[in-house]
Short mmCIF file of C-alpha atoms in Angstrom, two decimals:
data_model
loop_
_atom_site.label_atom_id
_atom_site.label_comp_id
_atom_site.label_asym_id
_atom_site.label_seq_id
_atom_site.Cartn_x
_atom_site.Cartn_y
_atom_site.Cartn_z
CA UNK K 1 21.93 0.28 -142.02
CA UNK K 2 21.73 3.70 -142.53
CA UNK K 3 18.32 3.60 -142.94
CA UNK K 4 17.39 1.73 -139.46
CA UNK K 5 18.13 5.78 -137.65
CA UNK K 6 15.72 7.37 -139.93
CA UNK K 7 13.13 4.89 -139.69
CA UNK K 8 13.18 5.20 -136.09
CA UNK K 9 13.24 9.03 -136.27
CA UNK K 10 10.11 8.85 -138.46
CA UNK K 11 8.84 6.32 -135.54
CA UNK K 12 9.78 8.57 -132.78
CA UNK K 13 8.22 11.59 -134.66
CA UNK K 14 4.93 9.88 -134.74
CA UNK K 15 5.02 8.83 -131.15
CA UNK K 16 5.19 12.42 -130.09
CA UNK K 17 2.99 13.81 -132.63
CA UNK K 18 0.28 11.03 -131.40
CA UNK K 19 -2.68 11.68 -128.82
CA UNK K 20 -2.27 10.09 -125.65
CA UNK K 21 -4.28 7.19 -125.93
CA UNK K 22 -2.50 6.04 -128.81
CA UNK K 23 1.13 6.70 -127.16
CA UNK K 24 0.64 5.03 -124.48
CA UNK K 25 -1.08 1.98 -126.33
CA UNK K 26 2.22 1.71 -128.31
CA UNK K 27 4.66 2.28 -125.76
CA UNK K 28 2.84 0.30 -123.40
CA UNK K 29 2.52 -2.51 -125.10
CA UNK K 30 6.06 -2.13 -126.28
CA UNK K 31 7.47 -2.23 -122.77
CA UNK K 32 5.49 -4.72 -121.81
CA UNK K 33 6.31 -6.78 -124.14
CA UNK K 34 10.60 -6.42 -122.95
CA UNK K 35 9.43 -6.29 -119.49
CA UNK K 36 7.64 -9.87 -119.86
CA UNK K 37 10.32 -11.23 -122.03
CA UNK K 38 12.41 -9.97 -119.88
CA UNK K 39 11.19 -11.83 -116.84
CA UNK K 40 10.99 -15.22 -118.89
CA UNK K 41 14.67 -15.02 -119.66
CA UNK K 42 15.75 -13.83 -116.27
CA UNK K 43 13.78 -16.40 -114.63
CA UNK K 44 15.15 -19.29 -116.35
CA UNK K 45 18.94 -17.93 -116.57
CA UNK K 46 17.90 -17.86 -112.26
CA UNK K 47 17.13 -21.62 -112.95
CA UNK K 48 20.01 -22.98 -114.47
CA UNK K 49 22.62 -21.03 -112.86
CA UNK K 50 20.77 -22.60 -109.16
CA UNK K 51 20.49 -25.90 -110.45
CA UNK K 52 24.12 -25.72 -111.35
CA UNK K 53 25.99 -23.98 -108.39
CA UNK K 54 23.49 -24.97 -105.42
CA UNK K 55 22.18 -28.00 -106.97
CA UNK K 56 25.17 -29.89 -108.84
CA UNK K 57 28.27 -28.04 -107.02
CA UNK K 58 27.19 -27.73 -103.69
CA UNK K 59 24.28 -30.74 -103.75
CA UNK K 60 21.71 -28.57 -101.96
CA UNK K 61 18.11 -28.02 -103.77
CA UNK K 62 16.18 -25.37 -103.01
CA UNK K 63 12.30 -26.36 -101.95
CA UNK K 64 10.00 -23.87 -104.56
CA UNK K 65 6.93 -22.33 -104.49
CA UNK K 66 3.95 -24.05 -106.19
CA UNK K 67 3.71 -21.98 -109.16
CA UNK K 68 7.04 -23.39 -109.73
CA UNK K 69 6.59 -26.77 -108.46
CA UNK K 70 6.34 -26.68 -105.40
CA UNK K 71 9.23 -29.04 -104.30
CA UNK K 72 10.17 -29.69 -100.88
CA UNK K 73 13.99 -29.52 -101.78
CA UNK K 74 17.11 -30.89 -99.93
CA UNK K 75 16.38 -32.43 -96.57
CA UNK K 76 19.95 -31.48 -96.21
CA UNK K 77 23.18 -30.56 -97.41
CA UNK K 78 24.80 -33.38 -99.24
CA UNK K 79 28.33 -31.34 -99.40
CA UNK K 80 27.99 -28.68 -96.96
CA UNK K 81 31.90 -28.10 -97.19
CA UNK K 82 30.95 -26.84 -100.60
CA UNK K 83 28.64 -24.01 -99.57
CA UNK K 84 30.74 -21.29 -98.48
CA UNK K 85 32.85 -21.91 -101.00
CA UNK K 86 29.75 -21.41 -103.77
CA UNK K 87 28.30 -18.87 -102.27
CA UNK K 88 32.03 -17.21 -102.45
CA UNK K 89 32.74 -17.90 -105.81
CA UNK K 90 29.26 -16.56 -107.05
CA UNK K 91 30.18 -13.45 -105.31
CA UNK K 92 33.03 -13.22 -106.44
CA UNK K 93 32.54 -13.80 -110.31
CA UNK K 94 28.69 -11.47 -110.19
CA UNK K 95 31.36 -8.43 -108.75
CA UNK K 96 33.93 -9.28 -111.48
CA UNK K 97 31.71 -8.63 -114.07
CA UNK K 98 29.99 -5.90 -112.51
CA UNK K 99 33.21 -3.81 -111.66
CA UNK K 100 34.52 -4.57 -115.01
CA UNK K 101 31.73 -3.89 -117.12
CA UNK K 102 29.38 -1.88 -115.67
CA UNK K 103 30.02 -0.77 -111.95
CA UNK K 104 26.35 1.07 -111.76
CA UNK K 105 24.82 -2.37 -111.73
CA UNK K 106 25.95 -2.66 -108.56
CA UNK K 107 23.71 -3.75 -105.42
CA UNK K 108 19.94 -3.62 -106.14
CA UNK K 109 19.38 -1.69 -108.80
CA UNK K 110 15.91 -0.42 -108.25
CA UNK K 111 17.18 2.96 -106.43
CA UNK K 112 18.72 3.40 -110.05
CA UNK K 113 15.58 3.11 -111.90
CA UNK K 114 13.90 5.27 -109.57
CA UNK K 115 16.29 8.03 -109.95
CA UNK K 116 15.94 8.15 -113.22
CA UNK K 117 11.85 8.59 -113.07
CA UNK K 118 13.11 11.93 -111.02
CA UNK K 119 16.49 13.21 -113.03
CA UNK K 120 17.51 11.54 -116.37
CA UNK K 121 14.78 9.68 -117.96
CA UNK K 122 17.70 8.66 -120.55
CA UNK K 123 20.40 7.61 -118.32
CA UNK K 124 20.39 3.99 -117.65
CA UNK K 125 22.69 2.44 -119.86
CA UNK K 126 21.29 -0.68 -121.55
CA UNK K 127 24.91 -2.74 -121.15
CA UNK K 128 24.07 -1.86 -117.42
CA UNK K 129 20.96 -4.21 -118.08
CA UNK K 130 22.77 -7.00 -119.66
CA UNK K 131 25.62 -6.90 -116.60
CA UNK K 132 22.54 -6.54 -113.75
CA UNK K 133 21.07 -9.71 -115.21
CA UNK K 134 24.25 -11.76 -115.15
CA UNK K 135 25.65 -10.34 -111.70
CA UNK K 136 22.32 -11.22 -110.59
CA UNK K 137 21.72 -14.73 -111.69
CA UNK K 138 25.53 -15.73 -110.37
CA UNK K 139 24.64 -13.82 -106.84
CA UNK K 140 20.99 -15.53 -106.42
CA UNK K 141 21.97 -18.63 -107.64
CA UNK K 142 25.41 -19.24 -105.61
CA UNK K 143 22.79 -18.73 -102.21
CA UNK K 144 22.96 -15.06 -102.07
CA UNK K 145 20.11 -13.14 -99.63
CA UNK K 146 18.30 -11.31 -102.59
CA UNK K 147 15.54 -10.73 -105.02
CA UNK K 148 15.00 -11.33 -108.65
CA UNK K 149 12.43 -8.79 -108.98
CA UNK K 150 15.29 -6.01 -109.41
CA UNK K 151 17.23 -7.57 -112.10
CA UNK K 152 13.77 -7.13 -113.78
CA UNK K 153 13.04 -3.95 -112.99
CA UNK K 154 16.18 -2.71 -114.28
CA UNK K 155 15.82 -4.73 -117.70
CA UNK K 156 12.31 -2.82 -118.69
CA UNK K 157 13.34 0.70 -116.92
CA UNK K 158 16.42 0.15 -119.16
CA UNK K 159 14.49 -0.42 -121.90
CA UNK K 160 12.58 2.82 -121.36
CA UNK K 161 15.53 4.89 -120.89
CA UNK K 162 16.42 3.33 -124.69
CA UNK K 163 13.69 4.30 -126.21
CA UNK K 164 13.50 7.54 -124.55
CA UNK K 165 16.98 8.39 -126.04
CA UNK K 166 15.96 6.31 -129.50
CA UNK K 167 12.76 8.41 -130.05
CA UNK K 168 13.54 11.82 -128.74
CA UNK K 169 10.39 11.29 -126.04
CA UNK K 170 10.10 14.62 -123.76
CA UNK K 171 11.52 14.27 -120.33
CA UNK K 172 8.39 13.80 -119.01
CA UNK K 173 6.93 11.29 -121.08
CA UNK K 174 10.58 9.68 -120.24
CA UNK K 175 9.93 9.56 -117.06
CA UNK K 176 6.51 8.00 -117.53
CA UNK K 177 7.86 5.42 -119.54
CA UNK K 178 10.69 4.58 -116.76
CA UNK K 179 8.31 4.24 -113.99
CA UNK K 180 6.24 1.82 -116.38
CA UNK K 181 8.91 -0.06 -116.80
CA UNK K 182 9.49 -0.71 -112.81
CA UNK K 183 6.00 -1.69 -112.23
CA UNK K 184 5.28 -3.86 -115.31
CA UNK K 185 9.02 -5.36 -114.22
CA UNK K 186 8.39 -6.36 -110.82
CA UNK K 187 4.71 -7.09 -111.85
CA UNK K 188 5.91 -9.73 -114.43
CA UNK K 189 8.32 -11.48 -112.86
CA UNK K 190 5.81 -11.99 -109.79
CA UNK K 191 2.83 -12.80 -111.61
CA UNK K 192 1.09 -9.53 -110.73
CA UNK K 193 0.03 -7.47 -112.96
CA UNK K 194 -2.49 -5.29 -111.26
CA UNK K 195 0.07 -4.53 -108.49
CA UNK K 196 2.48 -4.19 -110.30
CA UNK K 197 0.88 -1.22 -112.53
CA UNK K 198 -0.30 0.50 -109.22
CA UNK K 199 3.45 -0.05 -108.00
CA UNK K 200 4.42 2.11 -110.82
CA UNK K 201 2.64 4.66 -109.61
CA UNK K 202 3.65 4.62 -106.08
CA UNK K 203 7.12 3.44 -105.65
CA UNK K 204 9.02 6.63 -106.64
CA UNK K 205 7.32 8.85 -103.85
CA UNK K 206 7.70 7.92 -99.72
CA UNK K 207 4.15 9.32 -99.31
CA UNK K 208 2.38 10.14 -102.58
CA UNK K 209 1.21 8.70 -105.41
CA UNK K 210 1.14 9.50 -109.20
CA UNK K 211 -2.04 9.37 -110.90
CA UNK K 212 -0.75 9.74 -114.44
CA UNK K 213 1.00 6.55 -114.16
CA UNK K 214 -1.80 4.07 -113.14
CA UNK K 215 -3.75 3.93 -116.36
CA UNK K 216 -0.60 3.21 -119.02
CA UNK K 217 0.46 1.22 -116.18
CA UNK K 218 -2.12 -1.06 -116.85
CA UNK K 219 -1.70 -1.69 -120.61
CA UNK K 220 2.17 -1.90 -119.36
CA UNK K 221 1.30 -4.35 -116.63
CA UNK K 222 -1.24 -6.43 -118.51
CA UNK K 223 1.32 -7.03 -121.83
CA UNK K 224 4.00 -8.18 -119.16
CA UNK K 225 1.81 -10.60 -117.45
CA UNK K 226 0.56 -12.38 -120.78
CA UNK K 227 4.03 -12.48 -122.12
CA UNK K 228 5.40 -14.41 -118.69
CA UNK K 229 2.21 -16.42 -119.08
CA UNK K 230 2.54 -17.80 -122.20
CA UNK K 231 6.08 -19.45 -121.38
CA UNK K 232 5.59 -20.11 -117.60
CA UNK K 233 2.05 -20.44 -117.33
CA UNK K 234 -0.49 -18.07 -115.26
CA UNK K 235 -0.94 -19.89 -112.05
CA UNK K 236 -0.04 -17.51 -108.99
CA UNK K 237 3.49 -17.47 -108.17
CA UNK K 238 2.37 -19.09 -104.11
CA UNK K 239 -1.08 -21.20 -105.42
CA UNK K 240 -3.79 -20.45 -103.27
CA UNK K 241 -3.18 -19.68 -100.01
CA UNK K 242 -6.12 -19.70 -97.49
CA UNK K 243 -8.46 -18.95 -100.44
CA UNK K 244 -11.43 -20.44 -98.73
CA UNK K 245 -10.66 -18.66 -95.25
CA UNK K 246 -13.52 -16.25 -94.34
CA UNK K 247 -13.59 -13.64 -90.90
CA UNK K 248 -16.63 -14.73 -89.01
CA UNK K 249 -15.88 -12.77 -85.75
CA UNK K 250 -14.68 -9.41 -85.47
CA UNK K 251 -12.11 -9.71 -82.16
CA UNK K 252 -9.90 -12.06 -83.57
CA UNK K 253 -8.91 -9.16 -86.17
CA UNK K 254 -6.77 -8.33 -82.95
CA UNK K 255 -4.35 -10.51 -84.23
CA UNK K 256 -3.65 -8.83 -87.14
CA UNK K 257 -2.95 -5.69 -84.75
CA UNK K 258 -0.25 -7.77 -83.52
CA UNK K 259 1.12 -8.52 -86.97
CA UNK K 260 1.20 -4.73 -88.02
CA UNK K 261 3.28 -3.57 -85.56
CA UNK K 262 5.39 -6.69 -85.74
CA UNK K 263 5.82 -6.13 -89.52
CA UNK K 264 6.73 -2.38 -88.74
CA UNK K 265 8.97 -2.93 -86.43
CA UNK K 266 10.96 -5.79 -88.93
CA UNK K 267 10.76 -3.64 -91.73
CA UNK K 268 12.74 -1.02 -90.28
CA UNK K 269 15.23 -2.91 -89.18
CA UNK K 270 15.58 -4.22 -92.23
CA UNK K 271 16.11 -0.97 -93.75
CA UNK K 272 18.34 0.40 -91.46
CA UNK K 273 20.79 -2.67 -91.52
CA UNK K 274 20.63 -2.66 -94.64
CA UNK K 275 21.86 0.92 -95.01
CA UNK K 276 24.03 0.71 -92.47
CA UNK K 277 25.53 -2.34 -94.23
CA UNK K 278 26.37 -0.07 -96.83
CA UNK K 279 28.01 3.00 -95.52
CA UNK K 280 30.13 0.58 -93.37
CA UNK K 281 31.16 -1.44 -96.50
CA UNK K 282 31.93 1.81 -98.06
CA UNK K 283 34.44 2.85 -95.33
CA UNK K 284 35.96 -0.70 -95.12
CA UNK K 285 39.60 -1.30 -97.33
CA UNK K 286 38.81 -3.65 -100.24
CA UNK K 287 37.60 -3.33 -103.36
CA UNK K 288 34.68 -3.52 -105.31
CA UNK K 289 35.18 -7.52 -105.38
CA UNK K 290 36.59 -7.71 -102.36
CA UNK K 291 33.97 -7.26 -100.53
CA UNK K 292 31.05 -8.65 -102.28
CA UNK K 293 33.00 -12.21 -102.33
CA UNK K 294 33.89 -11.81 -98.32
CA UNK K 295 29.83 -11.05 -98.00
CA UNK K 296 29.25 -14.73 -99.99
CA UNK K 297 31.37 -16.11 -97.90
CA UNK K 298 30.13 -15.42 -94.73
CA UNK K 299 26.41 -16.04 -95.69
CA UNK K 300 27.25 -19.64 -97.28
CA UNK K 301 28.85 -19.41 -92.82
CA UNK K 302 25.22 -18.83 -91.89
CA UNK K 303 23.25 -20.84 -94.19
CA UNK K 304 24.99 -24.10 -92.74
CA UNK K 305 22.98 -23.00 -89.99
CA UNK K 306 19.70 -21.80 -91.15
CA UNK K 307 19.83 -22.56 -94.87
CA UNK K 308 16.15 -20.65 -94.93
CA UNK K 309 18.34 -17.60 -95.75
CA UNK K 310 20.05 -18.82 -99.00
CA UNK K 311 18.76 -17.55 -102.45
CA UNK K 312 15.19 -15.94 -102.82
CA UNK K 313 13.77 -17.88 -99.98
CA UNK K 314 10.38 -18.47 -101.92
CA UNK K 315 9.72 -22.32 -101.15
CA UNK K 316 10.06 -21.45 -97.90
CA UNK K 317 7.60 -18.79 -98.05
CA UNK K 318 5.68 -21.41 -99.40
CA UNK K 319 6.16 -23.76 -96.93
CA UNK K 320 5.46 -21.50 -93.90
CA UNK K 321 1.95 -21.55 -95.08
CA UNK K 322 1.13 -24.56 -94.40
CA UNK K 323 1.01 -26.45 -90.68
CA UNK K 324 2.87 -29.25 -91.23
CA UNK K 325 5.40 -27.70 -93.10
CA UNK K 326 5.95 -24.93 -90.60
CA UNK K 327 5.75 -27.42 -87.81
CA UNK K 328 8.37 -29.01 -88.84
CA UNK K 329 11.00 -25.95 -88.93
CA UNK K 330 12.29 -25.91 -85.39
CA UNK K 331 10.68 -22.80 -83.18
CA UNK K 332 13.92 -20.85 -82.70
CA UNK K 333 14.50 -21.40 -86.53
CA UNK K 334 10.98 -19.31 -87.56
CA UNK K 335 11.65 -16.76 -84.34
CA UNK K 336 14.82 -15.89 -85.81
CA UNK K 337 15.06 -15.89 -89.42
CA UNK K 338 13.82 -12.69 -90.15
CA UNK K 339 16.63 -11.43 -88.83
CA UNK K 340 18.82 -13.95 -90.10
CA UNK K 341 17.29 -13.06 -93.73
CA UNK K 342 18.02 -9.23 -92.80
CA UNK K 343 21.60 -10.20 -91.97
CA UNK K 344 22.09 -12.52 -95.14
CA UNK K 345 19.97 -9.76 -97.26
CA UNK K 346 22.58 -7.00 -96.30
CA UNK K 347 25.50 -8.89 -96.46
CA UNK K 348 24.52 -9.88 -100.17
CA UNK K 349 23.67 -7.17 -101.68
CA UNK K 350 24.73 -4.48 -99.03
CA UNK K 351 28.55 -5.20 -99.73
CA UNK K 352 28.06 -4.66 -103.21
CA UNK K 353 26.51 -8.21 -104.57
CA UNK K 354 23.69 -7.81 -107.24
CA UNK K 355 19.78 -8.39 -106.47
CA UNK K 356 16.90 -7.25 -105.62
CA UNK K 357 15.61 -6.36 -102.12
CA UNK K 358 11.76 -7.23 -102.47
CA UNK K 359 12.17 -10.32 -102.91
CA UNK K 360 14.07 -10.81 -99.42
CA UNK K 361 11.56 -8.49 -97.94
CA UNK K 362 8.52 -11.19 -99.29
CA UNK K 363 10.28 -13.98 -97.17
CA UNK K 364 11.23 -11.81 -93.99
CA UNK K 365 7.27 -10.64 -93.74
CA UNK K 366 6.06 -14.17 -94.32
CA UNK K 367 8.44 -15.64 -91.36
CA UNK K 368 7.31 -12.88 -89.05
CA UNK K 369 3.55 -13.58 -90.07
CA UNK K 370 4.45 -17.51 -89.33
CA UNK K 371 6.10 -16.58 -86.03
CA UNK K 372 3.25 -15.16 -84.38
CA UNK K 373 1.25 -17.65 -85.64
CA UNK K 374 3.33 -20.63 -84.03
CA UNK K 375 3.93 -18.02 -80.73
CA UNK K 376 0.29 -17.46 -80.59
CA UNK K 377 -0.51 -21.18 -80.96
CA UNK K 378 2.17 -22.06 -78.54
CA UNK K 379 0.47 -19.66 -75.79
CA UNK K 380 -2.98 -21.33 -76.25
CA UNK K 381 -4.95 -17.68 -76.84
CA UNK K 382 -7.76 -17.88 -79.06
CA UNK K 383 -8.56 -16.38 -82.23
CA UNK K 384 -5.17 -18.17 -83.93
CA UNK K 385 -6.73 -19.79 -87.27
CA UNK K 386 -6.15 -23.23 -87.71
CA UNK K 387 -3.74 -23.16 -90.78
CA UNK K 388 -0.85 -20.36 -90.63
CA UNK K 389 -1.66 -19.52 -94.40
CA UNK K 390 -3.57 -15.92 -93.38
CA UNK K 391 -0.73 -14.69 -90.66
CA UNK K 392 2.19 -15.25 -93.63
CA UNK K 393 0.19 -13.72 -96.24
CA UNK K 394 -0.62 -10.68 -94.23
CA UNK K 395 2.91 -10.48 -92.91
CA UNK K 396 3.94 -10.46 -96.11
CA UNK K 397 2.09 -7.16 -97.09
CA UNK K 398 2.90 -5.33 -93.99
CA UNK K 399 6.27 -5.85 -93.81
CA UNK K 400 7.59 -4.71 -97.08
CA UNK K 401 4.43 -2.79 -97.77
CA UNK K 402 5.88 -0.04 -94.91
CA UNK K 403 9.13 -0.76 -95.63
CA UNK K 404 8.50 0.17 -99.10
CA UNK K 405 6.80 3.09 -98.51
CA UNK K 406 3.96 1.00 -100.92
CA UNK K 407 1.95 -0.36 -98.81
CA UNK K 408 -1.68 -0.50 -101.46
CA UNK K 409 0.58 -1.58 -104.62
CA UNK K 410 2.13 -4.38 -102.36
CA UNK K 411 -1.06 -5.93 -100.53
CA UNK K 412 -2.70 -5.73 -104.03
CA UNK K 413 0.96 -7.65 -105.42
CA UNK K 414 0.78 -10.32 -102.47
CA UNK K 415 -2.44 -11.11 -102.96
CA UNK K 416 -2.66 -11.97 -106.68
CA UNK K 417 0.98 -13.93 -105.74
CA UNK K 418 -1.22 -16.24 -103.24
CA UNK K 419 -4.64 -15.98 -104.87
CA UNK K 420 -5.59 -14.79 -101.27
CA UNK K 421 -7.87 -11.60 -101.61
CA UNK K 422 -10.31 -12.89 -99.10
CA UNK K 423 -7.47 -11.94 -96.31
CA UNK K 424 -8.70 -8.38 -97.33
CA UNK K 425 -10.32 -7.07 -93.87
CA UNK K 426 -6.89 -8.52 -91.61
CA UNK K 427 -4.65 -7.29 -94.32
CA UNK K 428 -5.95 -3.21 -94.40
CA UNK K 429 -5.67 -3.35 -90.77
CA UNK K 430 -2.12 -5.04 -90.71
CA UNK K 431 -0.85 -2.91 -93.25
CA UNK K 432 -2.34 0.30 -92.10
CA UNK K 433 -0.54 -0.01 -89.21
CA UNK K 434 2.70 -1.01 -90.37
CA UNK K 435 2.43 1.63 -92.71
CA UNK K 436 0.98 4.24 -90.14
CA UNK K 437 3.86 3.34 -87.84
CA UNK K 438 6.65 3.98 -90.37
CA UNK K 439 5.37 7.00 -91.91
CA UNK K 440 6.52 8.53 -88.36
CA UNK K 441 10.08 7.21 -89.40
CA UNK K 442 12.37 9.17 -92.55
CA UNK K 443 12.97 5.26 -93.37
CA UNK K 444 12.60 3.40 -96.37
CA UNK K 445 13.72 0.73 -97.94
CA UNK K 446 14.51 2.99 -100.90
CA UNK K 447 16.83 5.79 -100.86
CA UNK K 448 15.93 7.31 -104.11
CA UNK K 449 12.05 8.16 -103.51
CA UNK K 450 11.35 11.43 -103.16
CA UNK K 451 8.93 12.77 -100.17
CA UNK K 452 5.83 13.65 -102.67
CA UNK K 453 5.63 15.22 -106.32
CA UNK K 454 5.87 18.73 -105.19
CA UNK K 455 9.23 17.84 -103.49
CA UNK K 456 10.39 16.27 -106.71
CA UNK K 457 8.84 18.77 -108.65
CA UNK K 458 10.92 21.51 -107.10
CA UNK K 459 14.17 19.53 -107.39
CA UNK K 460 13.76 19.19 -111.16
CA UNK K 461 13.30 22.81 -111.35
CA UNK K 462 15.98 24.31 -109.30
#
């Protein structure tokens, strides 16, 4: 045993002795390898722990995407009694753990790994890890509003912090490591590699980007995405949505004017309720369990009525693309749920539950895509495609994209998700906007980003 410290001393040694090419081949592949592994394990202890509580306790299926089956689900809830009660009790337990065992895995755990890209490369503890992946399965898989790309983001930017404590990196190659591990995180668990490597470059700044992340991002990125692949295969996580659609006229790209600002104007609401949701819960009595089980319980309350808001909300995603499916959700269903997913989003995780908020913000931007689509059908103006496929998938980008303060890494991430890169000339003009629009805002989705590297630069030094 004794030996196993000096091993990795010699290890770490030759890591920072190295050139760069060869230590970021090693690390890279390294945390790729956890952050892909990572996402296999998360995604099936997701799976099982749905199947259970929705599936068996409360007799509700969730409909999936097509990379995952693409199932229609429950036409309805067999024991809706049940629900709030599951919903509660997931809550309840994911806090339990959480405030017992590690109470920074609370909420959604990517503002974490971000900070430590910009402080303490070395500070996430790895039980935090283990405790984020449990609290999040039990919140996500009792109905809870959130994401299971930050579960995975936390369980390769853990990883990084690990090794940077194990092998003595500087704080700077630390720090590169960390941000890796977000990207190559997220990118895994969605399928994405490319995205997700230029998300590691991008996501710890509101309006910058980091240049020295993008190419170790992509040996990062890449290992994920064959790791994932190998167990859950390499289809894209939505199929192929509107793959064959092609812009033949230019004024119908007037549409996608509509869906920018529409995106812009959901994403900050989203942000702001979200935020909101957690200074208030902050300043209400309860504690730490409290509150995350009286959150379950009231969105098992609202999923009765719009169960579109329970869990990830990916199937439905899914099944907004497509004209019968979205036909059949009733109007005031698809007008509303993006709010209704904000609501059921904050109450989740902005109480104190355990998830991601990505995820959330996926489904939010495809509903608002799919409700100007059936608005803009309804009113009988032309230039409305036939299928809805192109408004979700560009809703998608915008709305999180701003919100994000990401807007290239997430159109890039959305379309390898729906194999859709031929929504290319609608999408730069959707998310340009949304993103143009928010940039006028202080908002974002995450707290933790700094304003550029300069700003962050001048932090670490002071």
């Amino acid at each position: 045993m004794a030996s196993a410290p000096a091993a990795g001393g010699r290890f770490g040694a030759s890591i920072r002795k190295s050139g760069y090419l060869q230590k970021w081949l090693l690390l890279g592949v390294t945390i790729g390898f956890i952050a892909g592994l990572g996402a296999v394990v998360f995604y099936f202890a997701l799976k099982y722990t749905a199947d259970f509580l929705l599936g068996y306790l409360a007799g509700y299926h969730l409909p999936t995407p097509v990379g995952e089956g693409g199932s229609h689900g429950s036409a309805g809830f067999q024991r809706p009694w049940a629900l709030p009660l599951v919903t509660t009790g997931g809550a309840l337990l994911s806090a339990f753990i959480v405030a017992k065992l590690a109470p920074e895995a609370t909420g959604h755990g990517t503002d974490e790994a971000i900070q430590a890209v910009h402080g303490d490369p070395r500070a996430i503890r790895f039980r935090a890890v283990l405790v984020k992946m449990a609290a999040s399965a039990l919140t996500i898989g009792s109905g809870g509003s959130a994401g299971r790309e930050g579960p995975t983001a936390q369980i390769s930017a853990g990883f990084s912090s690990l090794l940077t404590r194990r092998l003595h990196l500087s704080d700077e190659d630390g720090r590169t490591a960390v941000a890796l591990g977000i990207g190559a995180g997220i990118g895994a668990i969605f399928a994405a590699p490319l995205g997700g490597a230029v998300l590691a470059a991008s996501i710890p700044y509101r309006d910058d980007f980091d240049y020295r992340f993008l190419l170790p991002g992509f040996i990062t990125s890449g290992t994920a995405y064959a790791v994932l692949g190998a167990f859950l295969g390499f289809d894209p996580l939505f199929g192929y949505i509107d793959a064959e659609y092609r812009f033949e006229k230019s004024w119908p790209l007037l549409w996608f004017v509509v869906i920018g600002l529409a995106a812009a104007a959901v994403g900050y609401l989203y942000a702001r309720t979200f935020h909101t949701t957690v200074r208030l819960t902050h300043r209400l009595p309860g504690g730490p369990v409290l509150k995350p089980a009286l959150g379950g319980l009231l969105v098992g309350l609202l999923g009765l009525l719009i169960p579109q808001i329970l869990s990830s909300g990916y199937g439905w995603a899914q099944l907004a693309a497509d004209r019968g499916s979205l036909m059949a959700i009733p109007l005031w269903i698809v007008v509303v749920l993006p709010v209704a997913k904000i609501v059921a989003t904050s109450l989740s995780i902005g109480t104190g539950g355990s998830g991601g908020l990505f995820g959330p913000g996926i489904v939010i931007g495809a509903f608002v895509g799919a409700a100007v689509w059936r608005l803009g059908e309804l009113s009988g103006l032309p230039g409305v495609p036939h299928e809805p496929g192109i408004f979700v998938v560009v809703g998608m980008m915008a709305c999180f994209g701003s919100v994000a303060r990401a807007p290239l890494a997430i159109m890039i991430m959305v379309a390898e998700m729906t194999g859709s890169f031929s929504v290319v000339p609608g999408a730069i003009l959707a998310v340009g906007i949304a993103a143009l629009v928010m940039s006028r805002t202080n908002v974002t989705i995450y707290e933790a980003q700094r304003l550029n590297r300069d700003t962050a630069a001048a932090e670490r030094a002071r």
